[in-house]
Short mmCIF file of C-alpha atoms in Angstrom, two decimals:
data_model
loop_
_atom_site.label_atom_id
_atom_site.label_comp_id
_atom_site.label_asym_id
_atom_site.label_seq_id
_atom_site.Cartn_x
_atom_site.Cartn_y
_atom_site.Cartn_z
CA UNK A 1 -38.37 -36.76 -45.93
CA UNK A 2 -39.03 -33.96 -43.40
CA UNK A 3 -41.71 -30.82 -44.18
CA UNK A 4 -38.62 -28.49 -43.99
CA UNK A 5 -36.61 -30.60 -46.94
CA UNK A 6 -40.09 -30.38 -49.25
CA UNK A 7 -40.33 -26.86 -48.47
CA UNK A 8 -37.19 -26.06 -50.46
CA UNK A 9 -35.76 -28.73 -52.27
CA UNK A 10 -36.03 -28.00 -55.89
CA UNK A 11 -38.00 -24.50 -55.21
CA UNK A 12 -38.24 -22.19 -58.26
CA UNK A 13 -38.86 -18.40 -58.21
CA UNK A 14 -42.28 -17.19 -58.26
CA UNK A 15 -41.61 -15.94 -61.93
CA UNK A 16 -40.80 -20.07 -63.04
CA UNK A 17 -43.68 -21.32 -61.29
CA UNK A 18 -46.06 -21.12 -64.16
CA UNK A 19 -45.11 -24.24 -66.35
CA UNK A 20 -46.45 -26.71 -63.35
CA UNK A 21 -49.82 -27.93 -64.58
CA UNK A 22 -52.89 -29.57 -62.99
CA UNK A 23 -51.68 -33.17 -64.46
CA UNK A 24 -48.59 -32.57 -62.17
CA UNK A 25 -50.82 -33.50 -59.57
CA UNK A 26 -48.95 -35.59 -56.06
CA UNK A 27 -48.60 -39.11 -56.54
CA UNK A 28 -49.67 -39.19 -53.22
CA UNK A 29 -53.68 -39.67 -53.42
CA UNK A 30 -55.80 -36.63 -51.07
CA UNK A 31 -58.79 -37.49 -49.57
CA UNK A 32 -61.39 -38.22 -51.92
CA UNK A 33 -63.51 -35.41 -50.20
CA UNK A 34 -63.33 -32.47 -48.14
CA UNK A 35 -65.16 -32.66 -44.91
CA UNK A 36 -65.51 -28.94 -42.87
CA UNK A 37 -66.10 -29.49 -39.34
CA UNK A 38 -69.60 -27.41 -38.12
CA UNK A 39 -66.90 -25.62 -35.39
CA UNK A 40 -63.21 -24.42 -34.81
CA UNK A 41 -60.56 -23.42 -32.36
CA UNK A 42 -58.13 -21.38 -31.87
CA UNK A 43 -54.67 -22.12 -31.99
CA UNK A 44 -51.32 -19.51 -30.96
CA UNK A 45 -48.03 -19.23 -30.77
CA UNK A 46 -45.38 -16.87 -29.32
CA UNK A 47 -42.69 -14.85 -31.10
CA UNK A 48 -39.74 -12.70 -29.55
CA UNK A 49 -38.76 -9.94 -32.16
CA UNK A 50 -35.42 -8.26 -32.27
CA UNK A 51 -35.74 -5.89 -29.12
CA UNK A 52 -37.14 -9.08 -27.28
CA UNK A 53 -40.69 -8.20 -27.11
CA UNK A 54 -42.96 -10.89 -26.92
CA UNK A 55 -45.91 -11.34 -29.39
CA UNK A 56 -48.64 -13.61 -28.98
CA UNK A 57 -50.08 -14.88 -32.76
CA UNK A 58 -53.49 -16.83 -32.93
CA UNK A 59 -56.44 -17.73 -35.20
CA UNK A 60 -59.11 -19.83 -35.55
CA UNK A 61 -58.51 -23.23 -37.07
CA UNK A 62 -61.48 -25.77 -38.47
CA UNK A 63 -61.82 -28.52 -36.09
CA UNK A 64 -61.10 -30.88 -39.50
CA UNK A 65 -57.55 -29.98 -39.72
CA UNK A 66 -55.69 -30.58 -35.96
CA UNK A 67 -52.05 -29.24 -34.85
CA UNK A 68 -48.82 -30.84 -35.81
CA UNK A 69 -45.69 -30.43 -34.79
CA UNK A 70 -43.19 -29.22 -37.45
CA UNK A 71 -39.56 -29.78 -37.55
CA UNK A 72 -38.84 -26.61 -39.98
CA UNK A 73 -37.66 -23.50 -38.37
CA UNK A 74 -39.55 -21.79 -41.00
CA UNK A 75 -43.28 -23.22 -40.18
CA UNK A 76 -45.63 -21.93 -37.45
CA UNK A 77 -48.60 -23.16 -36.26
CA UNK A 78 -48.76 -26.33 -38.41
CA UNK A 79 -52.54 -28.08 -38.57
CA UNK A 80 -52.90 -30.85 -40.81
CA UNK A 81 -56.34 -32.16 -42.65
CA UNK A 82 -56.48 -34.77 -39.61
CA UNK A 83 -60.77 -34.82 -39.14
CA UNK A 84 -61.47 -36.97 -36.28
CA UNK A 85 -58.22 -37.19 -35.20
CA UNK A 86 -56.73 -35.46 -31.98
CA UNK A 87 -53.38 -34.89 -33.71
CA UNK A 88 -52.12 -33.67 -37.16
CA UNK A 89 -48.92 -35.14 -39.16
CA UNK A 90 -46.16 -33.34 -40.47
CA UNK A 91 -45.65 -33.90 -44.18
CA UNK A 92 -49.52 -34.81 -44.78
CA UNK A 93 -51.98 -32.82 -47.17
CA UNK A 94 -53.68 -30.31 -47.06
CA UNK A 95 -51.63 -28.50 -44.49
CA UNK A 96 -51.92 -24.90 -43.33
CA UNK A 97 -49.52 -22.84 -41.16
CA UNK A 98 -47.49 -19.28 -41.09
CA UNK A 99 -44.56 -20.06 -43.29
CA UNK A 100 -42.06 -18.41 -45.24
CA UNK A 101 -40.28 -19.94 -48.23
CA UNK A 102 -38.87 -18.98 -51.39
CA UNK A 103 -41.91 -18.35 -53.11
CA UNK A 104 -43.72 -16.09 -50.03
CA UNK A 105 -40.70 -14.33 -49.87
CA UNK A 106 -40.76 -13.15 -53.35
CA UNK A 107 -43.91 -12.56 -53.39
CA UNK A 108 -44.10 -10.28 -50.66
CA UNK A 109 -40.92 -8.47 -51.83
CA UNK A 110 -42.16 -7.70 -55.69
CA UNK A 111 -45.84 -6.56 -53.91
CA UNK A 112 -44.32 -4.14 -52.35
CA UNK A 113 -42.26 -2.16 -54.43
CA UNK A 114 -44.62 -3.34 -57.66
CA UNK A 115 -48.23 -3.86 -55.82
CA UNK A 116 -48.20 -7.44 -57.67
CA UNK A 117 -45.70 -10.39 -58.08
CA UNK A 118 -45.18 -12.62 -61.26
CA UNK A 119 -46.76 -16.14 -60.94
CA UNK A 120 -50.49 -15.62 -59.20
CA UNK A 121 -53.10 -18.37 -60.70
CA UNK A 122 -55.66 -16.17 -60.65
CA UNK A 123 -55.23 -12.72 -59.62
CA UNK A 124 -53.76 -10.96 -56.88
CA UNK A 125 -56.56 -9.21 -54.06
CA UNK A 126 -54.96 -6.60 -52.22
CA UNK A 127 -55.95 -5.89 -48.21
CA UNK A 128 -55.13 -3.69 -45.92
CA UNK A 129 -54.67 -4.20 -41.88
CA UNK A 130 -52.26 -7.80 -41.30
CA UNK A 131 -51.90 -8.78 -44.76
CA UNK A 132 -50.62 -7.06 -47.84
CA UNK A 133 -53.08 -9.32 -50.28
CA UNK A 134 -54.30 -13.12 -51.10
CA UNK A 135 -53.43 -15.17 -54.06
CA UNK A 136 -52.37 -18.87 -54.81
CA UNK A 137 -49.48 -19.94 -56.36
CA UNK A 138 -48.00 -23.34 -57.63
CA UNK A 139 -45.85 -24.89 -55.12
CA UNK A 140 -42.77 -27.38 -55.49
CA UNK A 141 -42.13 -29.56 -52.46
CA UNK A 142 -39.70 -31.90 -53.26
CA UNK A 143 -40.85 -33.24 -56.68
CA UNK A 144 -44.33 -32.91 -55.45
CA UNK A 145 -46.26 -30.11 -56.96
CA UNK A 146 -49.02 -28.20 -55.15
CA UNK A 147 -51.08 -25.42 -55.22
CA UNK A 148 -50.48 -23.09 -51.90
CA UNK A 149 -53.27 -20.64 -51.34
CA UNK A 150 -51.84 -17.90 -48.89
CA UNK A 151 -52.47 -14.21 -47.42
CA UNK A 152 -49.07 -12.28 -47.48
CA UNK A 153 -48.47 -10.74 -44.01
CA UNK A 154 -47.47 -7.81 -42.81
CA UNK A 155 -45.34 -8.14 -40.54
CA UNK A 156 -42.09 -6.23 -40.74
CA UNK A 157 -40.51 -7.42 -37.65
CA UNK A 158 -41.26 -11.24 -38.66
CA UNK A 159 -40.31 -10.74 -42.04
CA UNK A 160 -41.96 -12.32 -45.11
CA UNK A 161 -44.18 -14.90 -44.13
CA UNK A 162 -47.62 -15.94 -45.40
CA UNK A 163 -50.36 -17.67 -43.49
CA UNK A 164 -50.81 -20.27 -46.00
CA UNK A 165 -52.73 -23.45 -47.20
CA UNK A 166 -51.27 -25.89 -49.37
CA UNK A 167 -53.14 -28.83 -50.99
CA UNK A 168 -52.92 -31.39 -53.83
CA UNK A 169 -53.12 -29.99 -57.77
CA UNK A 170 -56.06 -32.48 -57.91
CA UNK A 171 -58.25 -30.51 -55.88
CA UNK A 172 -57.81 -27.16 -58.15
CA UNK A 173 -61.49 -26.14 -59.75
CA UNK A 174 -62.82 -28.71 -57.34
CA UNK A 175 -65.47 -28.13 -54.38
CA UNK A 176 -62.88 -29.23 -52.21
CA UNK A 177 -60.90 -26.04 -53.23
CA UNK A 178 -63.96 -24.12 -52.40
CA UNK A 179 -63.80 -25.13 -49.13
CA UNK A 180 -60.35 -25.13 -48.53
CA UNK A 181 -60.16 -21.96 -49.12
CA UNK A 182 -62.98 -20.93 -47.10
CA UNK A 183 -61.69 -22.30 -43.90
CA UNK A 184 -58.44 -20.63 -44.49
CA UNK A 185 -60.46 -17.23 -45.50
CA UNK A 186 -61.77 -18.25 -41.79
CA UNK A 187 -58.92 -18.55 -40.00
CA UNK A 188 -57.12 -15.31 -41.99
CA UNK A 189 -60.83 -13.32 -40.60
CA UNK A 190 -59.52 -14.09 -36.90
CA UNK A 191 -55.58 -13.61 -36.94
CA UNK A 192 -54.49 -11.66 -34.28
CA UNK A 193 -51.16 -10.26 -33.26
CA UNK A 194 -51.12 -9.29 -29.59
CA UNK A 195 -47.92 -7.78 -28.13
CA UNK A 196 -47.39 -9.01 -24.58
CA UNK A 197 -45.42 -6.48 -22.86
#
């Protein structure tokens, strides 16, 4: 089954996502261990908006997790955990890219006329400049459950989108949390949106 079929089959609102558990972890064993790479590059992608007006949209990736393509119209800039590899896979964990799905999309619409959303783990921090806040959610993708750590962007000609990271429930209070969501701390620290005119 494709990314874009996990991505919303069987979503719930971010109000129902609470009742998903750490025992609901995928069936699909993660790497036993989270390996950073010492460096990173940078990877982009170009978006026309409405009055067809290019914009270029980068950031630095960990050299652990390498570009894949995705088949979803709704995922950007897809690197997979792929460390040695020259080449990520689509529908392989842990995953980050600029997405928007059900979840983001609430999310980012109840932040902000509320300034918080219904279903954080563990608190919502508001930001200013590109992104609204950071917070992680439970994910459903397909019956696979998740945990998708994510910075809510703001982009108003893009829409709700999140640049997001999404790992196994196994990994939640683990090390290999920590660092997941370091590199993708990282990689939010250098996103850039350059209009090309």
């Amino acid at each position: 089954m494709g990314l874009f079929n996990r991505l919303f089959q069987n979503a719930k609102p971010v109000g129902q996502a609470n009742d998903i558990t750490a025992d609901d972890a995928s069936p699909a064993p993660p790497p036993a261990q989270i390996v950073p790479a010492p460096s990173s590059h940078i990877i982009e992608d170009v978006y026309w908006d409405d009055d067809n007006i290019e914009h270029c949209i980068s950031f630095q990736v960990n050299d652990a997790f390498q570009e894949a393509e995705s088949h979803a119209g709704e995922v950007m800039l897809l690197s997979t955990y792929a460390p040695g590899r020259d080449w990520g896979e689509e529908g392989t964990y842990p995953y980050m890219a600029v997405m928007t799905d059900d979840i983001i999309y609430t999310a980012i619409n109840e932040y902000r006329e509320t300034g918080t959303f219904s279903g954080a783990l563990e608190g919502i921090t508001p930001l200013e400049g590109d992104f609204y806040f950071k917070a992680s959610v439970w994910h459903n993708e397909g019956t696979d459950r998740f945990i998708m750590y994510f910075y809510g962007l703001r982009w108003d000609y893009l829409g709700e989108n999140g640049l997001c990271l999404v790992y196994p429930c196994a990994y939640k209070d683990t090390e290999n949390e920590k660092k997941l969501m370091r590199i993708l701390d990282d990689a939010a620290a250098s996103f850039q949106i350059a209009k090309r005119e």
